[in-house]
XYZ file of C-alpha atoms in Angstrom:
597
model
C -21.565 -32.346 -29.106
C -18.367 -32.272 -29.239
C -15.808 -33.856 -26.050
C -13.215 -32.409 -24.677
C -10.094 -34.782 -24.116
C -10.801 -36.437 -21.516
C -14.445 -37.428 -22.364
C -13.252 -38.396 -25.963
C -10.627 -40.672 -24.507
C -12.721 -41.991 -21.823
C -15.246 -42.799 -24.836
C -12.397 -45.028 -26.317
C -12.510 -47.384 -23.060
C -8.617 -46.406 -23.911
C -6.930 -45.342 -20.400
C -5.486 -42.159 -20.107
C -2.139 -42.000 -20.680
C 0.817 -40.646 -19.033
C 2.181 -36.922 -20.114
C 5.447 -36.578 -22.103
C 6.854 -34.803 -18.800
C 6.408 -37.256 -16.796
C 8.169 -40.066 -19.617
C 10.847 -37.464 -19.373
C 11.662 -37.440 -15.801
C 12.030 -41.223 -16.319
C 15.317 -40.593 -17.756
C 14.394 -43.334 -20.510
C 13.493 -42.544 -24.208
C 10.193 -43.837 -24.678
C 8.473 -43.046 -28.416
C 4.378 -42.911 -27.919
C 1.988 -43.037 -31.090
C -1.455 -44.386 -32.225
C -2.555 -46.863 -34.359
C -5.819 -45.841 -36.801
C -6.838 -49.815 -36.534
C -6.115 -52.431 -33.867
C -3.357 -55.035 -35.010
C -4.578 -58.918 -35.946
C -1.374 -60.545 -34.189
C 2.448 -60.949 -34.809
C 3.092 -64.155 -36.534
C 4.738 -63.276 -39.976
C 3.361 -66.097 -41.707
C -0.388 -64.909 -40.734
C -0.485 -61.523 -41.117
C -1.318 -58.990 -43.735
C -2.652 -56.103 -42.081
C -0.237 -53.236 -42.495
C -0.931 -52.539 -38.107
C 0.519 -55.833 -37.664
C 3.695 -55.458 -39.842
C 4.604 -52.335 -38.373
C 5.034 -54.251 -35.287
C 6.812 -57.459 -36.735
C 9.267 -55.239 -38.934
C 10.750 -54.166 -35.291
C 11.036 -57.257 -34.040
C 12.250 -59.760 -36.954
C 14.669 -58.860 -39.691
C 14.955 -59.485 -43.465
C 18.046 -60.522 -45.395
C 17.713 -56.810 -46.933
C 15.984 -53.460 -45.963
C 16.499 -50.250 -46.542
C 18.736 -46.789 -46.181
C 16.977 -44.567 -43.594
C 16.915 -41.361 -45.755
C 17.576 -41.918 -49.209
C 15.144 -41.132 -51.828
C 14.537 -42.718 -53.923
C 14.534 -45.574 -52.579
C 17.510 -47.566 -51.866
C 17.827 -51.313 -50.681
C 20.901 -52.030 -48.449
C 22.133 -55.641 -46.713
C 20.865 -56.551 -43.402
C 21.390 -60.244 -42.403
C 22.696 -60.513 -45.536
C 26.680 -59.195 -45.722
C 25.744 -58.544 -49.265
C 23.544 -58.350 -52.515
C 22.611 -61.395 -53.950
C 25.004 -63.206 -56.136
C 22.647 -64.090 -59.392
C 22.772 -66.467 -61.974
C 22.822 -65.163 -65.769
C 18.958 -65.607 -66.238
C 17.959 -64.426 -62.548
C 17.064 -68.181 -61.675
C 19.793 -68.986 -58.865
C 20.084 -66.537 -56.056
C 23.056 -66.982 -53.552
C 22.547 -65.148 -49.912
C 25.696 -64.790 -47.726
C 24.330 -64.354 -44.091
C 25.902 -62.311 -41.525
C 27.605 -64.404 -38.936
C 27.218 -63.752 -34.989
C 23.574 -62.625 -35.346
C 21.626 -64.103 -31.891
C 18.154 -64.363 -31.552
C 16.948 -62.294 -27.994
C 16.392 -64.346 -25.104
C 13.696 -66.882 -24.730
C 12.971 -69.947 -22.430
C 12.240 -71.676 -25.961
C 15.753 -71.589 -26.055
C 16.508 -73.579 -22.854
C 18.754 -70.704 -21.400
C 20.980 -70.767 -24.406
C 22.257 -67.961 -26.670
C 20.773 -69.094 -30.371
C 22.738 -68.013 -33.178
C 20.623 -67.340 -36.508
C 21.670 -69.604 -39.479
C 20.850 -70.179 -42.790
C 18.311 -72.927 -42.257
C 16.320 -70.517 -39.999
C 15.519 -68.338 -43.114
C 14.638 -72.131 -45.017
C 12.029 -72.786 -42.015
C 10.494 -69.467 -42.142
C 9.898 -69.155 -45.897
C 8.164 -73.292 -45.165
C 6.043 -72.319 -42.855
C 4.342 -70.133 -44.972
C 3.808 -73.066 -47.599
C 2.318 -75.343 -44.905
C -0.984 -75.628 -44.731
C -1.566 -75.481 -41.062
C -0.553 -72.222 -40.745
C -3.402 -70.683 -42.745
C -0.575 -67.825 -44.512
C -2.784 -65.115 -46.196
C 0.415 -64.836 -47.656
C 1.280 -68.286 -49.070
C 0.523 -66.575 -52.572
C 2.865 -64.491 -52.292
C 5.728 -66.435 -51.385
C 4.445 -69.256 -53.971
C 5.015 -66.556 -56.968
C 8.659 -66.407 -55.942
C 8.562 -69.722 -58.262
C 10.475 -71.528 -55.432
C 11.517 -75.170 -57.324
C 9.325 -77.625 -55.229
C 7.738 -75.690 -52.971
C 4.233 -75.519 -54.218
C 4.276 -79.167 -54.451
C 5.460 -80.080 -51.355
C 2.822 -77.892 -50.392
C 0.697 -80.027 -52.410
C 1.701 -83.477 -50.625
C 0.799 -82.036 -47.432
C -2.630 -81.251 -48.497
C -3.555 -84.771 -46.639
C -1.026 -85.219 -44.260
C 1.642 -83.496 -42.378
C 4.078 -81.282 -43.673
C 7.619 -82.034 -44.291
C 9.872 -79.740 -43.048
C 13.195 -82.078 -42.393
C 13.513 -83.413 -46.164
C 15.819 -81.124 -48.326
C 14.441 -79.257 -50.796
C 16.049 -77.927 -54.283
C 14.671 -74.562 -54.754
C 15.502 -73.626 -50.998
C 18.872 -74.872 -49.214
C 21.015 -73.729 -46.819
C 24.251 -74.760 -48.198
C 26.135 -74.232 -45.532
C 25.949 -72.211 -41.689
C 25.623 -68.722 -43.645
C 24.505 -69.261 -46.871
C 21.392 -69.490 -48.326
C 20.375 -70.630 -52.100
C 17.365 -69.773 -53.869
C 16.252 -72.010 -57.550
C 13.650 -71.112 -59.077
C 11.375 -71.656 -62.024
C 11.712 -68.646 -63.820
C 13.552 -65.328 -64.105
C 12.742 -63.348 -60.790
C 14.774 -60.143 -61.352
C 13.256 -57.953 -58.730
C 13.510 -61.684 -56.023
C 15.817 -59.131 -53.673
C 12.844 -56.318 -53.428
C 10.158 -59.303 -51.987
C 12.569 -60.063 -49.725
C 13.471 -56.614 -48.072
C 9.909 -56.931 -46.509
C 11.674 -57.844 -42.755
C 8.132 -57.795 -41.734
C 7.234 -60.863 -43.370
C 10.216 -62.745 -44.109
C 12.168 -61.932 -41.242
C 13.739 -65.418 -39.903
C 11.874 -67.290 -37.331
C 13.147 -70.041 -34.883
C 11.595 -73.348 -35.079
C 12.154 -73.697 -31.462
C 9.937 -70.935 -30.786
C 7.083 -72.087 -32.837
C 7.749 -75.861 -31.695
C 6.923 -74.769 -27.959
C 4.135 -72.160 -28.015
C 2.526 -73.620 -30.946
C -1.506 -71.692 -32.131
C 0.008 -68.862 -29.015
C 2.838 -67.966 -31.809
C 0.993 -64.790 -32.850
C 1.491 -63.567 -28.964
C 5.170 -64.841 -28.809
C 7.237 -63.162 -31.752
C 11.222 -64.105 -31.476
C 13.446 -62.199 -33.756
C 16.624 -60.881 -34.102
C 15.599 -57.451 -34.512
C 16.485 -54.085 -32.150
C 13.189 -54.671 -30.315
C 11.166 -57.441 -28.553
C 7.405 -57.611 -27.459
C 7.041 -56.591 -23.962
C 3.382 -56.309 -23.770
C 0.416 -57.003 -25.659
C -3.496 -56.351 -24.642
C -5.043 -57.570 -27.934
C -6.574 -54.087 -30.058
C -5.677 -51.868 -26.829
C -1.816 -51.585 -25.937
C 1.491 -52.585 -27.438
C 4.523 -52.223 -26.320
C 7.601 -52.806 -27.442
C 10.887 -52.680 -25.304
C 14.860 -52.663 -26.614
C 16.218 -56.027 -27.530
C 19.335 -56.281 -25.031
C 20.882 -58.688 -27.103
C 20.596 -57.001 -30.514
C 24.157 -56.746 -31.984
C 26.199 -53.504 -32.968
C 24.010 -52.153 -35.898
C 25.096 -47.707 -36.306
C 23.044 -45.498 -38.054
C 24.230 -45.097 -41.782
C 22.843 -43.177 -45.085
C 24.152 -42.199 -48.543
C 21.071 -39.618 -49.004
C 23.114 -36.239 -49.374
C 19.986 -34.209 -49.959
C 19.456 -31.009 -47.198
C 16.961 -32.467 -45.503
C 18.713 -35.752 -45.299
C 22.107 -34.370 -44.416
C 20.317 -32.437 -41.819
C 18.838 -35.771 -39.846
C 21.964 -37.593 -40.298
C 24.213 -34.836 -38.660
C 22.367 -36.061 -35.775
C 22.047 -39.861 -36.285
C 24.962 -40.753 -38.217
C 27.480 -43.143 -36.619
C 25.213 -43.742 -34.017
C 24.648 -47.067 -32.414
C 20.572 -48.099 -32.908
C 18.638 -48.322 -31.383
C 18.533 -45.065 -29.620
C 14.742 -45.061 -27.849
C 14.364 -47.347 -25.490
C 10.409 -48.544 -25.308
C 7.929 -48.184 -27.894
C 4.174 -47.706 -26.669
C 1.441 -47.967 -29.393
C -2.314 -47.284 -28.414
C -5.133 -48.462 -31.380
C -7.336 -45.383 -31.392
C -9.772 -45.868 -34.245
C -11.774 -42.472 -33.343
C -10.199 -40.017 -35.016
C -11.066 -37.085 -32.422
C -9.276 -38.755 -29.525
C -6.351 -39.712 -31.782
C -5.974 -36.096 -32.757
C -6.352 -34.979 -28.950
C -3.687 -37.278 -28.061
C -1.316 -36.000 -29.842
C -2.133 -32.327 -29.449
C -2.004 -32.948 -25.905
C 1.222 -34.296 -25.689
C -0.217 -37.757 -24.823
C 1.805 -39.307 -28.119
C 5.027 -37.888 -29.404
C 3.872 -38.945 -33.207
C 0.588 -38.800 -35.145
C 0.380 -40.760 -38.327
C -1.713 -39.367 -41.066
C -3.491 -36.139 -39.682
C -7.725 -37.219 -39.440
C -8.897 -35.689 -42.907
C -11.409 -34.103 -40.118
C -8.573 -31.881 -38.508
C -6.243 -30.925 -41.787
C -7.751 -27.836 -42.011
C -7.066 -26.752 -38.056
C -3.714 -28.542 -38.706
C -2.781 -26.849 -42.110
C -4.975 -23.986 -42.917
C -3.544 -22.841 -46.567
C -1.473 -25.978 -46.387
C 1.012 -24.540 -43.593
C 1.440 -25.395 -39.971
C -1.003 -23.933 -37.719
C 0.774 -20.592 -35.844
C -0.473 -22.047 -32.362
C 1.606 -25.742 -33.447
C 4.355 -23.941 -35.152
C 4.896 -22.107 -32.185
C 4.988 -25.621 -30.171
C 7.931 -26.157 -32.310
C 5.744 -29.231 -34.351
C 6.921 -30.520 -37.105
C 4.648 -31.574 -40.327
C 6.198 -34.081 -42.785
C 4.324 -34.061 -45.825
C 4.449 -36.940 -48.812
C 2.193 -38.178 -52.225
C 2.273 -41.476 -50.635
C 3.033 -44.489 -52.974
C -0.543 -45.526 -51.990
C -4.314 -45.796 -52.752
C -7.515 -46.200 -51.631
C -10.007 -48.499 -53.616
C -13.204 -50.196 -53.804
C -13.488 -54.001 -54.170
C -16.575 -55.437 -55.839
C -17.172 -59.194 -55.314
C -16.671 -61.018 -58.280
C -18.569 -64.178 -56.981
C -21.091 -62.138 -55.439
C -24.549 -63.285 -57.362
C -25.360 -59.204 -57.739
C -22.624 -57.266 -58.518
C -20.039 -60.512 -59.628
C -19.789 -62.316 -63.085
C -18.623 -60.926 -66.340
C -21.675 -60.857 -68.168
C -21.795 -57.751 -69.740
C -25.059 -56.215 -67.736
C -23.033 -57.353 -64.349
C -19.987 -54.964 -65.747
C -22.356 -52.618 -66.800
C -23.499 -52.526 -63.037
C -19.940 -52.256 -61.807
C -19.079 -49.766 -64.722
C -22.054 -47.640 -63.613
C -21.206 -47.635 -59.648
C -17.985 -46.427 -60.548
C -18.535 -43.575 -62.890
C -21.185 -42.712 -60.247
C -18.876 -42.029 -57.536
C -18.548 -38.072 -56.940
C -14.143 -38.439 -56.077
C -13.396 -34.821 -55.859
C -16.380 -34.234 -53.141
C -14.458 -37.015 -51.480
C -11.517 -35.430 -51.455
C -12.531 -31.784 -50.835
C -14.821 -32.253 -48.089
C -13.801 -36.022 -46.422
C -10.073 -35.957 -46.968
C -10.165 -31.949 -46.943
C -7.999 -31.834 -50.245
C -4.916 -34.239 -49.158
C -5.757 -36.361 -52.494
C -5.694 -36.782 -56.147
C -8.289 -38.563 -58.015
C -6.619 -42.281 -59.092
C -6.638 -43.367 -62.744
C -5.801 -46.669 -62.437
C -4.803 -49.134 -60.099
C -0.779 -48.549 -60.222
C 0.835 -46.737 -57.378
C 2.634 -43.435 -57.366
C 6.709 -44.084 -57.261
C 6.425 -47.493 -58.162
C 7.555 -49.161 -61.542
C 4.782 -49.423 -64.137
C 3.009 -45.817 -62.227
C 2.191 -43.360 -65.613
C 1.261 -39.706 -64.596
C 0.109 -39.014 -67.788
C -2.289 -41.964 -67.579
C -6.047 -40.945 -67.566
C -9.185 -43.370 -68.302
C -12.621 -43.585 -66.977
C -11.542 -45.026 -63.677
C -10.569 -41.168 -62.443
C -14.116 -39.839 -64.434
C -17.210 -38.522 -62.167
C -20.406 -38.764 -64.918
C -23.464 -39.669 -63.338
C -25.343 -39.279 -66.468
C -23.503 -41.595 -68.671
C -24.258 -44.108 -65.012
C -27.835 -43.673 -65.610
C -27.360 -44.188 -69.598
C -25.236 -47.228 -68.671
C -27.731 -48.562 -66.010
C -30.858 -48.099 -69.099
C -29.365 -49.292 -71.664
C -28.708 -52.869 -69.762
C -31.773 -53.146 -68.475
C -31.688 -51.988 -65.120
C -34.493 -49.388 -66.331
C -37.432 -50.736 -64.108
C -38.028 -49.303 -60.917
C -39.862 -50.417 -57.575
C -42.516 -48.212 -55.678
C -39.831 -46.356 -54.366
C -37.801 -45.482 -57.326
C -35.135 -47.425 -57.305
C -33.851 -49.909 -59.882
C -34.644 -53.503 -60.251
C -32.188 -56.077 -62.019
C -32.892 -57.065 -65.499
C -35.110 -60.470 -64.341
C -36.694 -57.888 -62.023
C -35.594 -58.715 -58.737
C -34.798 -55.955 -56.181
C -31.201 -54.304 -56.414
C -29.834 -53.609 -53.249
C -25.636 -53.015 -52.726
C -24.696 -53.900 -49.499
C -21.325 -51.683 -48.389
C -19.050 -52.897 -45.636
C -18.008 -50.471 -43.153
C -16.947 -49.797 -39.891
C -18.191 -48.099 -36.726
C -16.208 -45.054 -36.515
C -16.822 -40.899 -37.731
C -14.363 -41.184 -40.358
C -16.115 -44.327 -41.960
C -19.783 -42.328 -41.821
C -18.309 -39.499 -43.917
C -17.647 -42.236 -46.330
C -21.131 -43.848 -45.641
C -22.539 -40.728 -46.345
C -21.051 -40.057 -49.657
C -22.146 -43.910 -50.967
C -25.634 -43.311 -50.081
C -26.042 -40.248 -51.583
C -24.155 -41.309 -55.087
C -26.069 -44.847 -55.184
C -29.540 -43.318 -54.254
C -28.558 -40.824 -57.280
C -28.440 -43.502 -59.440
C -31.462 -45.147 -58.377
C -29.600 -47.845 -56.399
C -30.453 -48.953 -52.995
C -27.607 -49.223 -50.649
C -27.372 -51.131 -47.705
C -24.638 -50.636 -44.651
C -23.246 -53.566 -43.404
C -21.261 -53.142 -39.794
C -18.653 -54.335 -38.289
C -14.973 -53.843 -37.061
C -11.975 -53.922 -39.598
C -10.290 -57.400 -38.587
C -14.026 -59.060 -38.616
C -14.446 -57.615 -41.995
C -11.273 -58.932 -43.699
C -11.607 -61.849 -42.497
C -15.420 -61.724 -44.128
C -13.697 -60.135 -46.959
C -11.277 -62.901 -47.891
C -13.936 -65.584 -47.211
C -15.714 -63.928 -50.114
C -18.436 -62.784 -47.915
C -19.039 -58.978 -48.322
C -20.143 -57.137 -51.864
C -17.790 -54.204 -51.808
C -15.797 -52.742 -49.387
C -13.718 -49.914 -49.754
C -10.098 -49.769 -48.638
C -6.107 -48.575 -48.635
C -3.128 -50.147 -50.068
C 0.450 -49.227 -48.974
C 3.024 -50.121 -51.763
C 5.720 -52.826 -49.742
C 8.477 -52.894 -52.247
C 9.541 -50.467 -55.170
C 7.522 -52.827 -57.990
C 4.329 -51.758 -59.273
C 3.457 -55.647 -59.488
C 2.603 -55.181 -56.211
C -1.230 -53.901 -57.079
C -1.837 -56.406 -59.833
C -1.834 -59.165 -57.901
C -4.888 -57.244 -56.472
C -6.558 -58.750 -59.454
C -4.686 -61.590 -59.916
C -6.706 -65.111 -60.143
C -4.262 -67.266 -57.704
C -4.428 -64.280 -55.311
C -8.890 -64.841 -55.022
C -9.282 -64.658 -51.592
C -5.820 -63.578 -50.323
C -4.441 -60.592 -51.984
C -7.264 -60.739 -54.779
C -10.151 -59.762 -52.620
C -12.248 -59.159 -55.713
C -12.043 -62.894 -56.438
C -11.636 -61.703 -59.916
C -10.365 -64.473 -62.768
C -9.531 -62.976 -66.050
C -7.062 -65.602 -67.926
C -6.027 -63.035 -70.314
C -5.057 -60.509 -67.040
C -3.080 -63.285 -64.919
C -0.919 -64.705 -68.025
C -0.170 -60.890 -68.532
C 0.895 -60.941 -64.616
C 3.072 -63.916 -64.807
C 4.831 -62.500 -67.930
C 5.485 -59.036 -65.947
C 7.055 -61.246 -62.880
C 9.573 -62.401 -65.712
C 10.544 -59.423 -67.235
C 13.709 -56.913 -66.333
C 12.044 -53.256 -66.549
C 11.604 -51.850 -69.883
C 9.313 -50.675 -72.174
C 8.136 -54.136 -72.611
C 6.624 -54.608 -69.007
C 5.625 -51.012 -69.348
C 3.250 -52.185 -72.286
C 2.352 -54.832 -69.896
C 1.495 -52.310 -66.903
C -0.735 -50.311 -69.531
C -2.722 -52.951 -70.871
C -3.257 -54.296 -67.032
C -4.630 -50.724 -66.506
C -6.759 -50.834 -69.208
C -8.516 -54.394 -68.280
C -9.095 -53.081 -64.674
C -11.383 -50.223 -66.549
C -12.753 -52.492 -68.746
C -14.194 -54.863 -65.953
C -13.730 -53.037 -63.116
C -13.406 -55.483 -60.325
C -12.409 -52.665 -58.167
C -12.651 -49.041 -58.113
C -9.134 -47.488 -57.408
C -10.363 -44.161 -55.566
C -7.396 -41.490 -54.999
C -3.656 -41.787 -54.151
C -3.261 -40.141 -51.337
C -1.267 -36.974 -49.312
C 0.185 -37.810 -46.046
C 0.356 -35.623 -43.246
C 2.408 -37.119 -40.333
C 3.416 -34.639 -37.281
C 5.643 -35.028 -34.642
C 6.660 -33.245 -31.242
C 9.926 -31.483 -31.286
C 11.415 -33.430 -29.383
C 11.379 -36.641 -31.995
C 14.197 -36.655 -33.762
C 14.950 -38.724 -37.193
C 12.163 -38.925 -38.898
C 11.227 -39.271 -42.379
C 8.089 -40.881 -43.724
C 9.157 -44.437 -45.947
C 7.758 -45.167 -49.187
C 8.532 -48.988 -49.017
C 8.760 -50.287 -45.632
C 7.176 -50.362 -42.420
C 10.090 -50.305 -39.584
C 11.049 -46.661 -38.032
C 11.159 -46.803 -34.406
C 15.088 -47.992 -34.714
C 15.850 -44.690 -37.080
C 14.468 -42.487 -34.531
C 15.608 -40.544 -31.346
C 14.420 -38.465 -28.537
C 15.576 -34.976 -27.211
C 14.721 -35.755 -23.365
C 15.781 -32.253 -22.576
C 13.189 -30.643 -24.473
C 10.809 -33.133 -23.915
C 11.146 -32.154 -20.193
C 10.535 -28.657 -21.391
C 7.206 -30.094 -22.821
């Protein structure tokens, strides 16, 4: 049965929302979209979640981010009034901070206007080293190779932290200037830190008065503040009043870019006033939002609709005649399959447990996925490394991108996993019952996917098992080490194809590393990539990382994907980002034709 609009919203227990007319008459810009999965909160130090990030990117800002249009890539100062001065051997790097930057109103400020300094970048990048705060991202920041900081870390592992006694590797050395030491060459330090998302600068004030409610009480300095928040239903964002004079600029000259910035250019940002973001994870009423005019923006057309979207890969004549606009991009991304390397089935590196993992992979039918799930907006991954990033090798091919459900069954027989139960289907080598237990989640998109695992495990004579449950339940299951596989997407966050390697890097088990996988070999050939400038050297080292993820496989890297974002006519500025997650302050709104409708 399939609902009409309505119904399918109704279903969502979302409310109905209010029609871009009616915004219009307003008189105020407001920008509308959908999120495919509710947010987990808005505390940079405890978030991963890309949902999440989107939001904090708004509201805090980094020392660096990025021009608007130019491709590729290319990082620009934001709190910072420059690059980084850097020492010879990329150990010492000197921040100049912009001075005058305020921090938007909050009582935590006791009615005063609170001028972001130096130290406020020190205090952020702590809290993500103390152990109280629980950072999924502590491993992150600890590979910057900060001098001191693991080990204050370390001393805090029994008491409190200390965030008053000065530190070497991370000083403010005066009001505006910030120092970074560290124990080893970090060329590509300035990329980590263009993610304003994470390691935008937070007030201790604010975290001093609202405490474990932090996650519901960001503070930045960014062009827009949290106005409301109804946890996995309704965000909204409104313009930061006190945000200083930031205009729109961008060096991208090509015709597309030149034709955005004849709009934007010179412009003083932001431009829309309120931001309104609905979690939808259904991908019917998502659709039906948009098409109904209920959101101005729709991220990633539902694989479901690409073909009523883009039939022969071209805008539909009923949208094109709406005046819709499709912006289409191989998205420095991927979608992969974890496998639990502590997991007493499919874990372990004994060579009948890879053979397992091996066999599940070769076993999985990729091109049905993409022809019939994601309806062609694919290509079948060969490896782990993402499209546009350092490292990425098109010309790369290995078993992780082969379909050969013979040589499974070969694989499966020739380790021992030949004896069968009454039903048919395989027993482990000591003869206990093999069963694969798949995370997933409630939604139609996810039982495509279902589908497809229990048709290619049955074919190989393994029994699968569906385990339930909503996306922020199961990460949180997932880094606890507590599901067998799962399958998921990653979102490159900087220009360096390091960025997927610490997927499978040992320090990362349970953050980053959801396989929990610990290969010595693999993590010494991490840490020597982190050191290097780019070259055919760390090239060598990206290829032989490739090859070990094949090898083992930990994880089964699925497709890179096609993205598909639309937009109303009346949005104005848009073009999708390889690298980072903030857009609403790039943007615009034609209120005259969005009172046309």
């Amino acid at each position: 049965m399939t609902l009409n609009r309505r119904e399918a919203l109704a279903a969502t227990g979302l409310p109905l929302l209010a029609s871009a007319r009616a915004h219009a008459n307003t008189g105020r810009k407001v920008f509308r979209m959908a999120f495919q999965i509710a947010e987990t909160g808005f505390d940079p130090a405890r978030i991963s979640d890309i949902y999440s990030r989107i939001v904090t990117s708004h509201i805090f800002e980094g020392l660096y981010g990025y021009d608007p249009l130019a491709r590729p890539a290319r990082l620009v100062p934001r709190i910072a009034t420059a690059m980084p001065e850097v020492n010879a051997d990329f150990t010492v790097h000197t921040i100049r901070i912009r001075p005058g930057v305020f921090f938007q109103d909050d009582p935590a400020f006791g009615g005063q206007r609170r001028e972001l300094v130096a130290q406020d970048f020190v205090y952020s990048l702590l809290r993500f080293a103390d152990p109280k705060t629980v950072s999924p991202m502590w491993p992150t920041v600890d590979e910057m190779g900060i001098v001191g900081l693991s080990e204050r870390r370390a001393q805090a592992s029994s008491g409190r932290f200390d965030y008053d006694r000065p530190l070497e590797g991370l000083r403010a050395i005066d009001k505006h200037t910030l120092q970074f030491r560290l124990q080893a060459p970090r060329p590509r330090l300035v990329e980590v830190l263009a993610q304003s998302d994470l390691f935008g600068a937070v007030a201790r004030e604010v975290v001093d008065e609202y405490g474990d409610d932090i996650p519901g009480h960001p503070v930045g300095t960014g062009p827009y503040r949290l106005a409301q928040w109804r946890r996995s239903s309704f965000i909204a964002l409104e313009r930061n009043p006190s945000y200083r004079e930031v205009f729109y600029e961008t060096a991208a000259t090509d015709p597309e870019a030149l034709k955005i910035a004849a709009h934007m250019k010179g412009k003083r940002l932001p431009l829309i006033d309120r931001v309104e973001i609905s979690p939808i994870e259904e991908s019917q009423p998502r659709w039906l939002s948009f098409l109904n005019k209920e959101h101005d923006f729709i991220e990633r057309i539902p694989p479901e609709f690409v073909n009523v979207a883009l039939p022969g890969g071209q805008v539909a004549p009923n949208l094109a005649k709406q005046g819709i606009q499709l912006f289409r991009l191989p998205a420095a991304d991927c979608t992969f399959t974890f496998f639990n390397m502590d997991d007493p089935q499919l874990g372990g590196m004994e060579p009948h447990r890879v053979a397992l993992r091996r066999a599940i992979s070769l076993g999985m039918d990729v091109q049905t996925e993409i022809r019939r799930v994601r309806r062609g907006q694919a290509v079948v991954a060969q490896s782990l490394v993402l499209p546009h990033t350092t490292g990425y090798d098109p010309a790369f091919k290995s078993e992780n991108g082969e379909y050969n459900p013979a040589k499974a069954q070969a694989l499966l027989d020739l380790y021992s996993y030949d004896r069968r139960d009454a039903e048919g289907f395989r027993r482990h080598p000591d003869g206990s019952p093999l069963t694969v237990e798949i995370a997933t989640q409630p939604d139609a998109l996810s039982r495509q996917f279902d589908e497809l695992w229990n048709r290619n495990l049955r074919a190989l004579g393994i029994r699968p098992k569906f385990i339930t449950g909503k996306w922020p339940e199961q990460l949180k299951l997932a880094r606890a080490g507590k599901l067998q596989l799962w399958y998921l997407g990653s979102t490159a966050s900087y220009p360096d194809g390091i960025g997927m390697l610490q997927r499978l890097y040992g320090p990362q088990a349970g953050q980053q590393n959801y396989s929990r996988f610990k290969h010595e070999p693999f993590d010494r050939l991490y840490e020597r990539a982190m050191l290097l400038p780019d070259g055919p050297e760390r090239d060598a080292l990206f290829h032989e990382a490739k090859r070990i993820q094949v090898a083992f496989m930990p994880m089964k890297v699925h497709v890179h994907r096609i993205v598909n974002d639309m937009a109303h006519p009346w949005v104005i500025g848009y073009r999708r980002q390889l690298f980072w997650v903030d857009l609403f302050q790039n943007l615009d709104i034609d209120l005259e034709r969005l009172a046309r409708g």
